[in-house]
Coordinates of C-alpha atoms and ligand atoms in Angstrom, one line a residue:
M113 CA 7.5 7.2 -22.4
N114 CA 8.5 7.7 -18.9
R115 CA 6.7 9.8 -17.1
I116 CA 7.9 8.8 -13.6
E117 CA 11.3 10.2 -13.9
G118 CA 12.0 13.3 -11.9
K119 CA 8.7 12.9 -9.9
L120 CA 8.7 13.1 -5.9
I121 CA 6.9 9.8 -5.0
L122 CA 5.9 9.0 -1.1
I123 CA 5.6 5.7 -0.2
T124 CA 4.2 4.8 3.2
G125 CA 5.0 1.1 4.6
A126 CA 8.2 1.1 2.5
S127 CA 10.4 -1.5 4.4
S128 CA 8.9 -4.5 3.4
G129 CA 7.1 -6.4 0.2
I130 CA 4.8 -4.0 -1.9
G131 CA 6.1 -0.6 -0.5
A132 CA 10.0 -1.7 -1.0
A133 CA 9.3 -2.9 -4.4
C134 CA 7.9 0.1 -5.6
A135 CA 10.7 2.2 -4.1
R136 CA 12.8 0.0 -5.9
R137 CA 10.5 0.0 -9.3
F138 CA 10.4 3.7 -9.1
A139 CA 14.2 4.3 -8.0
A140 CA 14.9 2.4 -11.4
E141 CA 12.5 4.8 -13.3
G142 CA 14.3 7.7 -11.8
A143 CA 12.1 9.1 -9.4
K144 CA 12.9 10.7 -6.2
L145 CA 11.8 8.9 -3.2
V146 CA 10.6 9.5 0.3
L147 CA 10.1 6.4 2.4
W148 CA 8.2 6.0 5.4
A149 CA 7.8 3.1 8.1
R150 CA 8.3 2.4 11.6
R151 CA 11.3 -0.1 10.8
V152 CA 13.9 2.8 9.9
D153 CA 16.7 0.3 9.8
R154 CA 14.8 -1.6 6.7
L155 CA 14.4 1.8 5.1
E156 CA 18.2 2.5 5.8
R157 CA 19.5 -0.5 3.9
L158 CA 16.9 0.1 1.2
S159 CA 18.0 3.4 0.5
A160 CA 21.7 2.4 0.7
D161 CA 21.0 -0.3 -2.1
L162 CA 19.0 2.2 -4.4
R163 CA 21.8 4.7 -3.9
E164 CA 24.2 1.8 -5.1
R165 CA 22.3 0.6 -8.1
H166 CA 20.7 4.0 -9.4
A167 CA 22.4 6.6 -7.5
T168 CA 19.0 7.8 -6.1
S169 CA 19.0 9.5 -2.6
A170 CA 15.8 8.9 -0.6
L171 CA 14.5 11.1 2.3
L172 CA 13.4 8.6 5.2
A173 CA 11.5 9.1 8.1
Q174 CA 10.2 6.9 10.8
V175 CA 6.4 7.2 10.8
D176 CA 4.0 5.2 12.1
V177 CA 0.8 6.1 10.2
R178 CA -1.4 6.1 13.3
D179 CA 0.3 8.5 15.1
R180 CA -0.9 11.8 13.8
A181 CA 1.2 14.0 15.3
A182 CA 4.3 11.8 14.1
V183 CA 2.5 11.9 10.4
N184 CA 1.9 15.6 10.7
R185 CA 5.4 16.4 11.9
A186 CA 6.8 14.5 8.8
A187 CA 5.0 15.9 6.4
G188 CA 5.7 19.3 7.8
D189 CA 9.4 18.5 7.2
L190 CA 8.9 17.8 3.9
V191 CA 6.9 20.5 2.5
A192 CA 9.0 23.0 4.7
G193 CA 12.2 21.6 2.6
G194 CA 10.1 22.4 -0.7
H195 CA 9.1 18.6 -1.2
V196 CA 5.7 18.4 -2.0
P197 CA 5.4 14.6 -3.4
D198 CA 3.9 14.7 -7.2
V199 CA 2.6 10.8 -6.3
L200 CA 1.5 9.7 -2.7
I201 CA 1.2 6.0 -2.4
N202 CA -1.1 5.0 0.4
N203 CA 0.5 1.5 0.9
A204 CA 1.1 0.9 4.8
G205 CA -1.5 -1.8 6.1
L206 CA -1.8 -5.0 7.8
A207 CA -4.4 -7.7 8.6
S208 CA -3.9 -8.9 12.2
G209 CA -5.3 -12.1 13.1
M210 CA -8.0 -14.4 11.3
S211 CA -10.9 -15.3 12.9
K212 CA -14.8 -15.4 13.6
I213 CA -16.3 -12.0 14.5
H214 CA -17.4 -13.4 17.9
E215 CA -14.4 -14.5 18.8
G216 CA -12.2 -12.1 17.5
D217 CA -9.5 -10.3 19.2
P218 CA -10.3 -6.3 19.6
E219 CA -7.0 -5.5 19.9
D220 CA -6.5 -6.9 16.2
W221 CA -9.4 -4.9 14.9
D222 CA -7.7 -1.4 17.0
R223 CA -4.5 -2.1 14.9
M224 CA -6.3 -2.9 11.4
I225 CA -8.8 0.1 11.6
D226 CA -6.1 2.4 13.1
T227 CA -3.6 1.6 10.1
N228 CA -5.6 0.5 7.2
L229 CA -8.3 3.4 7.6
K230 CA -7.2 6.1 10.0
G231 CA -3.5 5.7 9.2
L232 CA -4.3 6.1 5.4
L233 CA -6.5 9.2 6.7
N234 CA -3.8 10.8 8.3
V235 CA -1.3 10.8 5.7
T236 CA -3.7 11.9 3.1
R237 CA -5.1 14.6 5.4
A238 CA -1.4 16.0 5.9
I239 CA -0.1 15.6 2.0
L240 CA -3.1 16.2 -0.2
P241 CA -4.1 19.7 0.7
H242 CA -0.3 20.5 -0.6
M243 CA -1.1 18.8 -3.7
V244 CA -4.5 20.6 -4.4
A245 CA -2.8 23.6 -3.6
R246 CA -0.8 23.6 -6.4
R247 CA -3.2 21.7 -8.7
R248 CA -0.8 18.7 -9.0
G249 CA -0.6 15.1 -7.8
H250 CA -1.7 11.7 -8.0
V251 CA -2.9 9.7 -4.9
V252 CA -2.7 5.8 -5.1
N253 CA -4.3 3.9 -2.4
L254 CA -3.6 0.0 -1.8
G255 CA -6.9 -1.8 -1.5
S256 CA -7.3 -5.6 -1.9
T257 CA -9.6 -7.8 -3.0
A258 CA -10.8 -8.0 0.1
G259 CA -12.6 -4.9 -0.3
H260 CA -14.5 -6.3 -3.3
M261 CA -15.9 -9.3 -1.6
T262 CA -16.0 -10.6 2.0
Y263 CA -14.7 -14.2 3.0
P264 CA -15.2 -16.4 6.2
Q265 CA -13.1 -14.9 9.0
G266 CA -11.8 -12.0 7.0
N267 CA -14.5 -9.4 8.8
V268 CA -12.6 -6.6 10.0
Y269 CA -9.9 -6.7 7.6
N270 CA -12.3 -6.8 4.7
A271 CA -14.3 -4.0 6.3
T272 CA -11.2 -1.7 6.3
K273 CA -10.5 -2.6 2.9
Y274 CA -14.1 -1.8 1.8
G275 CA -13.3 1.3 3.6
V276 CA -10.4 2.2 1.6
R277 CA -12.4 1.7 -1.6
A278 CA -15.1 4.0 -0.3
L279 CA -12.3 6.3 0.5
S280 CA -10.7 6.3 -2.7
E281 CA -14.1 6.6 -4.9
G282 CA -14.7 9.6 -2.2
M283 CA -11.2 11.4 -2.6
N284 CA -11.9 11.2 -6.2
L285 CA -15.2 13.1 -6.2
D286 CA -13.5 15.8 -3.6
V287 CA -10.8 16.6 -5.8
A288 CA -12.9 17.3 -8.8
G289 CA -12.1 20.8 -10.1
T290 CA -8.3 19.8 -10.0
P291 CA -6.2 18.0 -12.3
I292 CA -5.4 15.5 -9.2
R293 CA -5.9 11.9 -9.5
V294 CA -6.8 9.1 -7.2
S295 CA -6.4 5.5 -8.1
S296 CA -6.6 2.2 -6.2
V297 CA -4.8 -0.5 -6.9
D298 CA -6.3 -3.9 -5.2
P299 CA -3.9 -6.7 -5.4
G300 CA -5.3 -10.5 -4.5
F301 CA -2.8 -13.2 -3.1
A302 CA 0.8 -11.4 -3.2
E303 CA 3.6 -13.2 -1.3
T304 CA 5.1 -10.9 0.9
E305 CA 5.4 -10.6 5.1
F306 CA 1.5 -9.9 4.8
S307 CA 0.6 -13.3 5.8
E308 CA 3.0 -13.7 8.8
V309 CA 1.9 -10.1 10.1
R310 CA -1.2 -11.5 10.4
F311 CA -0.7 -14.9 11.6
H312 CA 1.2 -13.3 14.6
G313 CA 4.7 -14.4 13.2
D314 CA 3.7 -18.0 12.3
A315 CA 5.7 -18.8 9.3
A316 CA 4.7 -22.3 8.5
R317 CA 0.9 -21.2 8.9
A318 CA 1.8 -17.9 6.4
K319 CA 3.4 -20.2 4.0
A320 CA 0.4 -22.4 4.0
V321 CA -1.4 -19.5 2.3
Y322 CA 0.3 -19.6 -0.9
R323 CA 0.9 -23.4 -1.3
G324 CA 0.1 -24.9 -4.2
F325 CA -0.3 -22.0 -6.3
Q326 CA 1.7 -19.3 -7.9
P327 CA 0.8 -15.9 -6.1
L328 CA 1.7 -12.6 -7.3
T329 CA 5.2 -11.3 -6.0
A330 CA 5.6 -7.7 -4.7
D331 CA 7.2 -6.7 -7.9
D332 CA 4.2 -7.6 -9.8
I333 CA 2.1 -5.1 -7.8
A334 CA 5.1 -2.8 -8.2
D335 CA 4.7 -3.1 -11.8
A336 CA 0.8 -2.4 -12.0
I337 CA 1.3 0.5 -9.8
A338 CA 4.2 2.1 -11.9
Y339 CA 1.9 1.7 -14.9
V340 CA -0.7 3.6 -13.4
V341 CA 1.4 6.1 -12.0
N342 CA 3.1 6.4 -15.4
L343 CA -0.2 7.2 -17.5
P344 CA -0.8 10.6 -19.0
E345 CA -2.2 13.3 -16.6
H346 CA -5.6 13.2 -18.5
V347 CA -6.0 9.3 -17.8
N348 CA -6.6 7.8 -14.4
V349 CA -7.4 4.2 -13.3
L350 CA -9.9 4.4 -10.7
D351 CA -9.7 0.9 -9.7
M352 CA -7.3 -1.8 -10.9
V353 CA -8.0 -5.5 -9.5
I354 CA -5.1 -7.7 -10.0
V355 CA -5.0 -11.4 -8.9
P356 CA -2.9 -14.6 -9.4
T357 CA -4.3 -16.6 -12.7
A358 CA -5.3 -19.4 -10.1
Q359 CA -7.1 -16.8 -8.1
R360 CA -10.8 -17.0 -9.2
N361 CA -12.3 -14.6 -6.9
V362 CA -11.4 -13.5 -3.3
Y363 CA -10.9 -16.6 -1.8
V364 CA -11.4 -19.8 -4.7
V365 CA -8.0 -20.8 -5.8
D366 CA -6.5 -23.5 -8.2
R367 CA -4.6 -25.4 -5.7
N368 CA -2.6 -28.3 -7.0
E369 CA -2.2 -30.2 -3.9
S370 CA -0.5 -33.4 -5.2
Ligands
NAP449 N1 0.1 -9.1 0.3 C1 -1.3 -9.6 -0.2 O1 -1.5 -10.0 -0.6 C2 -1.9 -8.0 -0.2 C3 -3.0 -8.2 -1.0 C4 -4.0 -7.1 -0.9 C5 -3.5 -5.7 -0.5 N2 -2.4 -5.5 0.2 C6 -1.9 -4.5 0.8 O2 -0.7 -3.8 0.6 C7 -0.3 -3.3 1.3 C8 1.1 -3.5 1.7 O3 0.9 -4.9 2.4 P1 2.2 -6.0 1.9 O4 1.7 -7.0 1.4 O5 3.4 -5.6 1.1 O6 2.9 -6.6 3.5 P2 4.1 -6.2 4.3 O7 5.3 -6.9 3.5 O8 4.0 -6.8 5.7 O9 4.2 -4.9 4.4 C9 3.7 -3.6 4.8 C10 4.1 -2.6 5.1 O10 3.1 -1.7 6.2 C11 3.9 -1.3 6.9 N3 3.2 -0.6 8.0 C12 2.5 -1.4 8.8 N4 2.0 -0.9 9.8 C13 2.5 0.5 10.0 C14 2.2 1.7 10.5 N5 1.5 1.8 11.4 N6 2.9 2.9 10.3 C15 3.7 2.5 9.1 N7 3.9 1.7 8.2 C16 3.5 0.6 8.6 C17 4.9 -2.0 7.2 O11 6.3 -1.2 8.0 P3 6.6 -1.1 9.4 O12 6.4 -2.4 10.0 O13 8.2 -1.1 9.2 O14 6.1 0.1 9.8 C18 5.5 -2.5 5.9 O15 6.5 -1.9 5.2 C19 -1.3 -3.4 2.6 O16 -2.1 -2.2 2.4 C20 -2.2 -4.6 2.7 O17 -3.2 -4.3 3.0 C21 -1.6 -6.8 0.4

């Protein structure tokens, strides 16, 4: 049964990877979309493609989730136009750098904390009150296996994703008394632009992350998110951990190096 059709779904970080895959998947299921990211040119190309394939028109906005005023403005515009999202996918996020804590770059730390934690909070604070007011909505946060177990040199990224896990749990408690759901979808290795961003554009180093095994694709995660969103209102997935079969824990991977 398709419970996605007709829903208004806001996706942050829709210009790439998992966010863009969710946009394509939800458009195919007949959802209406609101797509946010900094690279609005990419959103425009995605939206044109969705219009052609699925006759979906998406509402687009250039939003840096770290910029609270911009988030509030975009959310205000939406609500003023009568568009309260049925589903919020808090997907915008990144890893920046990978180094020992005593050698880490505080600029990387700021980028991760400001995006993964404060950005998610900015968007949630702007959208969730409207869901609570009408007693309808579903928030899906993108956590990570990195929020379940630390790995060498993952330190601050791990901390942000542990934080996202705490926020998902906390949000779910705070909407008690309403039918609103809060879910966390926590992927392991998925081949997107994630590693290229982490390694500041070093494409060869990014490629090596996925060498010797079959990683998840962004579409695999979009599939999992669509499952979570499509469940009936009395069913809530609190936390879905999804990894490639070769990934045995957060950093143990069966690699075929031959
Ligand atoms: N790939 C993985 O292995 C993996 C595993 C576990 C969890 N995750 C999580 O999944 C989410 C999506 O990552 P991905 O793998 O799809 O990576 P990606 O391909 O690099 O996509 C990241 C998206 O986040 C957006 N973004 C980053 N900073 C932003 C900001 N300040 N404001 C608004 N949007 C911002 C980017 O858009 P703009 O640059 O255009 O703003 C982009 O659309 C992240 O939360 C990530 O932590 C990924």
